[in-house]
mmCIF file of C-alpha atoms and ligand atoms in Angstrom:
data_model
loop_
_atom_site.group_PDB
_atom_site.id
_atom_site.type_symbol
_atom_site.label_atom_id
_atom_site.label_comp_id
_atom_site.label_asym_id
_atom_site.label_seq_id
_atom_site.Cartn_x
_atom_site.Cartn_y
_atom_site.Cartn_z
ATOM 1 C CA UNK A 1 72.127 119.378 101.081
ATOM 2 C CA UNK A 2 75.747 118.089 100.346
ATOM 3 C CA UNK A 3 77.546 118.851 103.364
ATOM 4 C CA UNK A 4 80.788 116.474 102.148
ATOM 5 C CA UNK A 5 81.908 116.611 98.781
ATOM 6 C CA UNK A 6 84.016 113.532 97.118
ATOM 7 C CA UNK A 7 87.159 114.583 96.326
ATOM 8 C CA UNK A 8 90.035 112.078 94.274
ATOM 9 C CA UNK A 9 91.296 109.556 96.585
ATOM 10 C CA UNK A 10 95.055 110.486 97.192
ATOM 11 C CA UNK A 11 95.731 106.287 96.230
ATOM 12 C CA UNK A 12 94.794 107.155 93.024
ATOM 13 C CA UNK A 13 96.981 110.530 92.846
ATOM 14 C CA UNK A 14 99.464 109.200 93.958
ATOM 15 C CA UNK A 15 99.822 106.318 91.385
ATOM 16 C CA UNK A 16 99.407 108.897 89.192
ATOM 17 C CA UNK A 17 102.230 111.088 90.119
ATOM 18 C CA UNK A 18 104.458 108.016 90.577
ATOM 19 C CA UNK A 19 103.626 105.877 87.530
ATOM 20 C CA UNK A 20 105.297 108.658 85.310
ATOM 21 C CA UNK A 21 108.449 108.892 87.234
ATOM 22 C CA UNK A 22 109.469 105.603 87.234
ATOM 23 C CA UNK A 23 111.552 103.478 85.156
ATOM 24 C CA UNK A 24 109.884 101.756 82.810
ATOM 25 C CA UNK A 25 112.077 98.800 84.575
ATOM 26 C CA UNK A 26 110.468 99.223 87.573
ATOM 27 C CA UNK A 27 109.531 95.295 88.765
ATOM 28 C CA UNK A 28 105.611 96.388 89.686
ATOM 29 C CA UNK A 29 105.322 99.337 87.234
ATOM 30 C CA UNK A 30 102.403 96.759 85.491
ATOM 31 C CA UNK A 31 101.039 96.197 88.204
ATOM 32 C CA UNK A 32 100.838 99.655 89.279
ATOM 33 C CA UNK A 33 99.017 101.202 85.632
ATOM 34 C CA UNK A 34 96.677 98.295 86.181
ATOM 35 C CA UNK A 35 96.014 99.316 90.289
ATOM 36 C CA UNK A 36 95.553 102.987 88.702
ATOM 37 C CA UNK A 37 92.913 101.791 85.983
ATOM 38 C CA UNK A 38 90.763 100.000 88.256
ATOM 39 C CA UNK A 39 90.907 102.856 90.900
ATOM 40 C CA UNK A 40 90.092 105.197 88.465
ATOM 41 C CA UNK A 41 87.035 103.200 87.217
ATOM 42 C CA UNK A 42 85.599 103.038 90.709
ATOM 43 C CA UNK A 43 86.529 106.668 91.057
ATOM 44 C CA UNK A 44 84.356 107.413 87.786
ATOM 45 C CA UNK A 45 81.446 105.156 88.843
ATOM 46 C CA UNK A 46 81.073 106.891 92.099
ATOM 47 C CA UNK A 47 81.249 110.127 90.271
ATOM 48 C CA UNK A 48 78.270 108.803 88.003
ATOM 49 C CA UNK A 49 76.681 107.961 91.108
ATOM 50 C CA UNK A 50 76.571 111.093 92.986
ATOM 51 C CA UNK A 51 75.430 112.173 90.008
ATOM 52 C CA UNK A 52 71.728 110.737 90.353
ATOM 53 C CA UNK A 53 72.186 110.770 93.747
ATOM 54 C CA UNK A 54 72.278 114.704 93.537
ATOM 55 C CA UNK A 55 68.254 114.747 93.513
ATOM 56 C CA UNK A 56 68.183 113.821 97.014
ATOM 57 C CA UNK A 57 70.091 117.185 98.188
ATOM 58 C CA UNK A 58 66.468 118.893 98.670
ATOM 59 C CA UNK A 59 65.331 116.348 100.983
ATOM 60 C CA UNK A 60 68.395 114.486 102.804
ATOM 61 C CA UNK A 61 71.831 115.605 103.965
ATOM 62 C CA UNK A 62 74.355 113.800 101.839
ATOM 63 C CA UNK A 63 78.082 113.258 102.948
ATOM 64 C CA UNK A 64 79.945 111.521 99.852
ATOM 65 C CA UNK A 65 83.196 109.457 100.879
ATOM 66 C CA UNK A 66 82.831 108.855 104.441
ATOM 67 C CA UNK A 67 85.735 107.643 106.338
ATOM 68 C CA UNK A 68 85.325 106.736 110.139
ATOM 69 C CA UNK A 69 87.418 105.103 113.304
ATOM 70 C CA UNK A 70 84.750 102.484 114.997
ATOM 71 C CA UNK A 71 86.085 100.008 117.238
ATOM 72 C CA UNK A 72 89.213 100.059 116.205
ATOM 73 C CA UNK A 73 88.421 99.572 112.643
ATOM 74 C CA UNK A 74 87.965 102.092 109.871
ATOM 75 C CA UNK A 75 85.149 102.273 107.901
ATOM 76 C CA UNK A 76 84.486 103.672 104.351
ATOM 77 C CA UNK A 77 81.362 104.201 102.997
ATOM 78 C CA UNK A 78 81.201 105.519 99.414
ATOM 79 C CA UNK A 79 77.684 107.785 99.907
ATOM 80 C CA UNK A 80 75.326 108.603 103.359
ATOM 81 C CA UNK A 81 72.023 109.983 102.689
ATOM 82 C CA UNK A 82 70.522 111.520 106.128
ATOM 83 C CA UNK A 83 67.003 111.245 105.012
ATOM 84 C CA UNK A 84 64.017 112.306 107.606
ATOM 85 C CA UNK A 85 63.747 108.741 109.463
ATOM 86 C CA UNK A 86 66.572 107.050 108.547
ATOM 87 C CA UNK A 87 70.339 107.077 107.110
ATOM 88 C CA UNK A 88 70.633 105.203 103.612
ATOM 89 C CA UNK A 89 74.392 103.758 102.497
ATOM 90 C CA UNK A 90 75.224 103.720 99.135
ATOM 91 C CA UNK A 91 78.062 101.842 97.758
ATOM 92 C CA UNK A 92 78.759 102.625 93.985
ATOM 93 C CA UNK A 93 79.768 99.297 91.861
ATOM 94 C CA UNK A 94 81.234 100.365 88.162
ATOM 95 C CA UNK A 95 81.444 96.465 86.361
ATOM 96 C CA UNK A 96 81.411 96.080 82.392
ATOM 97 C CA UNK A 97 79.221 93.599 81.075
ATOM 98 C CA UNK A 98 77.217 91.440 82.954
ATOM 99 C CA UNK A 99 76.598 90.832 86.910
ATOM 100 C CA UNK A 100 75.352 88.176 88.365
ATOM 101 C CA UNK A 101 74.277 88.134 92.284
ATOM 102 C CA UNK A 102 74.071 84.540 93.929
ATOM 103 C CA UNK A 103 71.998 84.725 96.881
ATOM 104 C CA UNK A 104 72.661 81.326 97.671
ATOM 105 C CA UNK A 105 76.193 81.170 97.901
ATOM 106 C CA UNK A 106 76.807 85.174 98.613
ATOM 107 C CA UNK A 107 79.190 85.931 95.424
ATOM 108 C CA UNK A 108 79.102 88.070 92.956
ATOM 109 C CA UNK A 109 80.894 86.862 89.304
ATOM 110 C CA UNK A 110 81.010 89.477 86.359
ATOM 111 C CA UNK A 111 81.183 88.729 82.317
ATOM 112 C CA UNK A 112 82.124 90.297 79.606
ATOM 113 C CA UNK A 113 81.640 87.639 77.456
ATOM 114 C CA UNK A 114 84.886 86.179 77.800
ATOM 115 C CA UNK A 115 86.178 86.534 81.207
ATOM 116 C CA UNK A 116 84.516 85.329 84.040
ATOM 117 C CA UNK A 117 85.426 86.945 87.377
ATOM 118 C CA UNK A 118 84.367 87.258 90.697
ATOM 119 C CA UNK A 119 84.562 89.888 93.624
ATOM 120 C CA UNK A 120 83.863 90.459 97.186
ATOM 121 C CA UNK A 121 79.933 90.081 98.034
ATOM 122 C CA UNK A 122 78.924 93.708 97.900
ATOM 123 C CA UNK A 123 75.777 92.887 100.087
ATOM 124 C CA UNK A 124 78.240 91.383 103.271
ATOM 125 C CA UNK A 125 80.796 94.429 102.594
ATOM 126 C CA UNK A 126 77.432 96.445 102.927
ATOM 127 C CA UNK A 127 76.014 94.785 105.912
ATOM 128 C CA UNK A 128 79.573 95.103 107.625
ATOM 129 C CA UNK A 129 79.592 98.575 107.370
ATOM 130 C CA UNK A 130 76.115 99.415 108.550
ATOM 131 C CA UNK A 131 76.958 97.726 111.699
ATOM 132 C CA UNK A 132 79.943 100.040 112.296
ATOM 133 C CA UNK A 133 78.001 102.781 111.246
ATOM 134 C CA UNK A 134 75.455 101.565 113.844
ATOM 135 C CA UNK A 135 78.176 101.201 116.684
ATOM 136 C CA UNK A 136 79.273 104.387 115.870
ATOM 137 C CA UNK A 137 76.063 106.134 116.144
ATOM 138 C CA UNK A 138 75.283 104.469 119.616
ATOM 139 C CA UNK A 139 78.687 105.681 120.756
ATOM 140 C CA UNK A 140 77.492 108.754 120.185
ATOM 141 C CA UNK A 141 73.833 108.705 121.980
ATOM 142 C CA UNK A 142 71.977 107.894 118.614
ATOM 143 C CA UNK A 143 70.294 105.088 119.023
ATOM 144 C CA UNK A 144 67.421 103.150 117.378
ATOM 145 C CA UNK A 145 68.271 104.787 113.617
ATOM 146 C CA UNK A 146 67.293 102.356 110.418
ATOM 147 C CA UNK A 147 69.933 101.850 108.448
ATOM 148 C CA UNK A 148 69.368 101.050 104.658
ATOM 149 C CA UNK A 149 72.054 99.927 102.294
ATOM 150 C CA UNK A 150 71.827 100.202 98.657
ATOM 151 C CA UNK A 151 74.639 99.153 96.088
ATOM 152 C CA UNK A 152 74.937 101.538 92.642
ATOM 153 C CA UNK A 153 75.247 100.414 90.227
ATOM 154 C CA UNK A 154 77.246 102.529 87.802
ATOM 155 C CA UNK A 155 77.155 102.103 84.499
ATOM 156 C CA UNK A 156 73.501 101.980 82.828
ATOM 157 C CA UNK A 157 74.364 98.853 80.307
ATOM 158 C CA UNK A 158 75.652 96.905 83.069
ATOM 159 C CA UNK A 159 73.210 93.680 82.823
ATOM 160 C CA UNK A 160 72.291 92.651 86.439
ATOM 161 C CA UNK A 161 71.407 89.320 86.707
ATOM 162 C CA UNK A 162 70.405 86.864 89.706
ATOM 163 C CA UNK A 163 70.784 83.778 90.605
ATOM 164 C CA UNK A 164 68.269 82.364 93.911
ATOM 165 C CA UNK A 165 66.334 84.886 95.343
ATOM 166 C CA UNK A 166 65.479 87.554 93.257
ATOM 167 C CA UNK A 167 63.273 89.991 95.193
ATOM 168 C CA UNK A 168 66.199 90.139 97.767
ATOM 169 C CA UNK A 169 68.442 91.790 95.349
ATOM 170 C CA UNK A 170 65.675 93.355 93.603
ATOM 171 C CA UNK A 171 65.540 95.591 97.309
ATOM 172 C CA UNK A 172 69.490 96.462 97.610
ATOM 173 C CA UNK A 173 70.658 96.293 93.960
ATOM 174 C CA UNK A 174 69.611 98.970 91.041
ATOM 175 C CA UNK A 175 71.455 101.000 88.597
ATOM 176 C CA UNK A 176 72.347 104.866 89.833
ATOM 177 C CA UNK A 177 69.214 106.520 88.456
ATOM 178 C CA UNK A 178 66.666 104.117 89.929
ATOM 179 C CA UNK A 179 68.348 104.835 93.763
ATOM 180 C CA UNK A 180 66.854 107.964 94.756
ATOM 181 C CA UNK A 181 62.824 106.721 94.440
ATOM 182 C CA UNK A 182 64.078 103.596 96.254
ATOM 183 C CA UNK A 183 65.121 105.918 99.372
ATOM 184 C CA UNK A 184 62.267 107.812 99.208
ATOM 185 C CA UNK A 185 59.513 105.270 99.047
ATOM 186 C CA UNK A 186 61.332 104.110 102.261
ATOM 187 C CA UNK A 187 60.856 106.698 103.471
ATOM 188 C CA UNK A 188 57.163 107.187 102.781
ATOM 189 C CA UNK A 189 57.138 103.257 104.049
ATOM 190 C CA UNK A 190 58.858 104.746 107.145
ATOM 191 C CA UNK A 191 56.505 107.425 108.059
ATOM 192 C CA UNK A 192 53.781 105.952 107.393
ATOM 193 C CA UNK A 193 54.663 103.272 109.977
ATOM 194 C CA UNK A 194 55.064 106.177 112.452
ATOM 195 C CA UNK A 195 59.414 105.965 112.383
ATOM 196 C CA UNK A 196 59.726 109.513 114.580
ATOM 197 C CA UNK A 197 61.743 112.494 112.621
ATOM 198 C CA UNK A 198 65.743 112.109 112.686
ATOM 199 C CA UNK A 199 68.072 115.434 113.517
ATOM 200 C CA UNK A 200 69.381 114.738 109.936
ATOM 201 C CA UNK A 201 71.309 117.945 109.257
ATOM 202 C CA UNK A 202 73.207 117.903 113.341
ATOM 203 C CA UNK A 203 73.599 113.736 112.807
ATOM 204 C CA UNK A 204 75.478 114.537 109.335
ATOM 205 C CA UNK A 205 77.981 117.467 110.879
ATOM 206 C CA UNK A 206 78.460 114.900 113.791
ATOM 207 C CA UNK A 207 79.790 112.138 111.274
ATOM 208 C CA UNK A 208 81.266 114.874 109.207
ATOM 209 C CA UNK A 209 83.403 116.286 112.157
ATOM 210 C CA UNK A 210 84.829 112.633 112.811
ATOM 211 C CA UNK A 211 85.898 112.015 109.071
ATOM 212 C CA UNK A 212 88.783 111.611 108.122
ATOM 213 C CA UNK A 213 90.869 110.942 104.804
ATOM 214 C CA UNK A 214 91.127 107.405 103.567
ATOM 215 C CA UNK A 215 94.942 107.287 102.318
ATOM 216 C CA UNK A 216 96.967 103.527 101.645
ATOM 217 C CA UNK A 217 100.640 103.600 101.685
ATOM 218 C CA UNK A 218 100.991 102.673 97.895
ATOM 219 C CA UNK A 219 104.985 103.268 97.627
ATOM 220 C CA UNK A 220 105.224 100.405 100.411
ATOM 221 C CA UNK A 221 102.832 98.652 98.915
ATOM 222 C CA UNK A 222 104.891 98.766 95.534
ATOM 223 C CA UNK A 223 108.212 98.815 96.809
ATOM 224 C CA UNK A 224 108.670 102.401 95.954
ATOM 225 C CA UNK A 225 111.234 104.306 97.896
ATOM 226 C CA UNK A 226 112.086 107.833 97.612
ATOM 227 C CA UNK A 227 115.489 107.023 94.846
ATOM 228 C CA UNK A 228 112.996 105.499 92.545
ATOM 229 C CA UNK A 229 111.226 108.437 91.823
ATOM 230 C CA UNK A 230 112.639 110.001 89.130
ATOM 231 C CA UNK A 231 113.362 113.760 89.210
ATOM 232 C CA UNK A 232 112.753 116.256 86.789
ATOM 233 C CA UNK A 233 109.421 118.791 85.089
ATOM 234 C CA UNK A 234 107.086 117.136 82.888
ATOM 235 C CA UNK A 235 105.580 118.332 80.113
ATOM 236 C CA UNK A 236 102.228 118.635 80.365
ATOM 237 C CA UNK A 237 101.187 117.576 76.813
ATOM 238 C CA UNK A 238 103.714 114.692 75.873
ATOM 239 C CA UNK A 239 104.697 113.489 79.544
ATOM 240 C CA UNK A 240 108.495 114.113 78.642
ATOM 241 C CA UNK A 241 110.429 114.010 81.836
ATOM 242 C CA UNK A 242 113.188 116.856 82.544
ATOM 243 C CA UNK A 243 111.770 119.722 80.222
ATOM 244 C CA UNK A 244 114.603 122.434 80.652
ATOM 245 C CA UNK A 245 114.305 126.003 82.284
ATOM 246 C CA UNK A 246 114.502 128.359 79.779
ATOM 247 C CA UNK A 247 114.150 132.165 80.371
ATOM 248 C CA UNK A 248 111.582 131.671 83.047
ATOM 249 C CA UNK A 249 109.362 128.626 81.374
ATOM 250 C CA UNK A 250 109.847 124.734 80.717
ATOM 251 C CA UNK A 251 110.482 124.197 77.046
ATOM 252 C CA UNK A 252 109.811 121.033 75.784
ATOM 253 C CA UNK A 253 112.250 120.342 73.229
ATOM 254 C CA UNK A 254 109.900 117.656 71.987
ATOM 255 C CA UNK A 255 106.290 119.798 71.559
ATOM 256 C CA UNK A 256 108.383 123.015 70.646
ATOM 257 C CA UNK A 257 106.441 125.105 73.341
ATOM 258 C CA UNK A 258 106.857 126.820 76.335
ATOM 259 C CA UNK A 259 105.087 126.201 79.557
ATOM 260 C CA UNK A 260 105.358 128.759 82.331
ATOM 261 C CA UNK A 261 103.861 126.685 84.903
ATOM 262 C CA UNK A 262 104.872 123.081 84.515
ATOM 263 C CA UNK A 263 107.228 122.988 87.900
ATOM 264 C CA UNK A 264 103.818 123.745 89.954
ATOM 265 C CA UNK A 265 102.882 119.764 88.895
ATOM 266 C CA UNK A 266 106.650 118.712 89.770
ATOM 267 C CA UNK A 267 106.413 119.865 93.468
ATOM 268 C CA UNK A 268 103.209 118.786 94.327
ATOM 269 C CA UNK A 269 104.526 115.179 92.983
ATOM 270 C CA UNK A 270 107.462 115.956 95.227
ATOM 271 C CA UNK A 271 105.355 116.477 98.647
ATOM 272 C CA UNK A 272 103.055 113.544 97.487
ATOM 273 C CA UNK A 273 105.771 111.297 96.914
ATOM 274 C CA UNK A 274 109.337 112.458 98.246
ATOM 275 C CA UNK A 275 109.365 114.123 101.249
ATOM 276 C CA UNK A 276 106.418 116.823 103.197
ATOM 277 C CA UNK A 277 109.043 119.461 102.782
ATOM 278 C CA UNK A 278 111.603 120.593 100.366
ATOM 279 C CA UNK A 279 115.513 122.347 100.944
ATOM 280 C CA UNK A 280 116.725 124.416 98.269
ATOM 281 C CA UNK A 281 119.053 121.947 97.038
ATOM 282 C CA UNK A 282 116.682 119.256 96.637
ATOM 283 C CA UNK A 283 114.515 121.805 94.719
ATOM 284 C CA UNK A 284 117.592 122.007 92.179
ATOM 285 C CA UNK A 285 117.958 118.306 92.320
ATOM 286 C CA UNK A 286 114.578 117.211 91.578
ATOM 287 C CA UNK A 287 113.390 120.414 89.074
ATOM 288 C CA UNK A 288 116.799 119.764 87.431
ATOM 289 C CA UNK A 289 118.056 123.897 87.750
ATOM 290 C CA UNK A 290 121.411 125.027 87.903
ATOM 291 C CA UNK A 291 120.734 128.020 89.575
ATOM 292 C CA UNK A 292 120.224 128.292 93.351
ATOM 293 C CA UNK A 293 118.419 131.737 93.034
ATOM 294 C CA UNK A 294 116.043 130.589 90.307
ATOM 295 C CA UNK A 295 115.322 127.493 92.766
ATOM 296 C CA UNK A 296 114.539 129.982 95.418
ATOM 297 C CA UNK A 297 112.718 132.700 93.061
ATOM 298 C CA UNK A 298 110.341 129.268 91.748
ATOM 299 C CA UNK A 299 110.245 127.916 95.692
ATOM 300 C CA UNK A 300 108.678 131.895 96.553
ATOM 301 C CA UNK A 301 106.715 131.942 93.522
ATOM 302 C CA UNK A 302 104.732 128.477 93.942
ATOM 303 C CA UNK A 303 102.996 129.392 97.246
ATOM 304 C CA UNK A 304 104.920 127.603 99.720
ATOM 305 C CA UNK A 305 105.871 128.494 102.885
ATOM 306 C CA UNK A 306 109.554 128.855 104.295
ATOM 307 C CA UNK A 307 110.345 127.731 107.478
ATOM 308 C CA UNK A 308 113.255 129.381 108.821
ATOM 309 C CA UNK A 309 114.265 127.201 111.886
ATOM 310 C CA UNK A 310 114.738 124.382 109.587
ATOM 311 C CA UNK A 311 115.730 126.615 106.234
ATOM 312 C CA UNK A 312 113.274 124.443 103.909
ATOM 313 C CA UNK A 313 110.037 125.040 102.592
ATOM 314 C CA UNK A 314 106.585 123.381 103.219
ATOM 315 C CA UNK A 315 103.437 123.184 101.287
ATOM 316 C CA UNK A 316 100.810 126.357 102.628
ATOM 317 C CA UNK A 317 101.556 124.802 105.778
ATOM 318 C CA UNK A 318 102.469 126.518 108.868
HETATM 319 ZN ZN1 ZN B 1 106.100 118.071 75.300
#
């Protein structure tokens, strides 16, 4: 059963909703699109992932994108798979080309037949966060659960390759599809070595009751600040900014059409990037209206919820 469900990592939404309303001056704009590409390539690989992964929901409890507080560290682990003896980790790798493992030296360099780079030892980030998974569960009276670690890869023409020990790898590193039978012939290993029966399902809502949402601060990371985002609708088929209110729609001067709901995309970019609530006035401001009572008619009509102490509205929050 899939008792957590991966959702897109607000990092990545929010370089999406900012990357549009900057200047194209912007000094880290570049850097930014290329942040957003990468994100969203690990985003897709761990989509692919849960995708095989999805035969284990019979027989384990699976909690995708978990994000926990241990010792005053936070932890992120991509997939958990409660199975009936022990809890399996799976971190999802999405590389082009090929990958090459060195067991000796603990890196890992990728290929693509004209770039060679390298990137953080998947096994070590692995290792690191079974032991904070392990700290956590003793924190919480679970002691004495294996702990497996696997790491996904993605992408099915991805060529792994090794360099020292290859039956090491061969153990922790497979392609998506080939994960599941490696969990459960653990498992089989596991009982028949007599490994007693985990509370799988209760162990999962414990962790799931503790997570919480893995968010960076990209506009400080960027030097974004609130006057660099750019006010204004977009169109939602050519990406012009500051589509014009016409007889209650957005037309787009440049696709010739009308879009009725094109300001819902607009606020949410505003809470995600602005401010976590909005005044009339800065509705005007940043949807680009004239009109005060349109502003309020579009601020009733998008779900929001008005806060009369402070006379501004917040997102379905009370
Ligand atoms: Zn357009």
């Amino acid at each position: 059963m899939i008792i957590k469900t991966r959702t897109k990592p607000l990092p990545l939404t929010k370089l999406e909703s900012a990357i549009p309303r900057l200047s194209p001056q912007f000094p880290a704009l570049s850097a930014m699109k290329e942040d957003l590409k990468k994100r969203w390539k690990g985003y897709s690989g761990e989509l692919q992932v849960d995708y095989h992964l999805g035969n284990l929901a019979t027989s384990c409890t699976i909690l995708q994108d978990v994000y926990l507080r241990v010792n005053g560290k936070n932890v992120q682990i991509d997939t958990t798979a409660n199975a009936g003896r022990s809890i399996h980790l799976i971190d999802a790798k999405n590389y082009s080309g090929t990958i090459t493992f060195d067991t000796d030296l603990k890196q890992l360099t990728r290929s693509d037949g004209k770039i060679e780079a390298g990137f953080e030892y998947p096994l070590t980030q692995l290792e690191n966060q079974k032991f904070l998974l392990s700290n956590w569960l003793q924190q919480h009276n679970l002691s004495n659960i294996p702990i497996y670690y696997y790491v996904a890869i993605a992408d099915p023409s991805t060529i792994i390759k090794v360099e020292g020990d290859r039956n090491k790898i061969a153990k922790f590193v497979a392609h998506g599809a080939a994960i599941p039978k490696m969990i459960m012939d653990k498992e089989r290993e596991l009982a028949r070595a007599g490994q007693p029966k985990l509370a799988q399902y209760q162990i999962g809502k414990m962790i799931l009751q503790e997570c919480g949402t893995f968010d960076k601060d990209i506009m400080k990371q960027y030097g974004v600040t609130r006057k660099d985002i750019l006010p204004g609708v977009i169109c939602p088929d050519c990406g012009l900014r500051g589509i014009e209110r016409k007889h209650s729609g957005w037309w787009c001067s440049k696709c010739k059409q009308k879009y009725y709901n094109a300001h819902l995309k607009a606020l949410a970019d505003y809470f995600l990037l602005v401010n976590d609530f909005i005044t009339n006035t800065e509705c005007m401001r940043f949807l680009q209206l004239t009109s005060r009572n349109t502003a309020t008619r579009i601020l009733k009509a998008s779900g929001l919820v008005y806060i009369e102490k402070h006379r501004h509205w917040v997102w379905r929050r009370l």
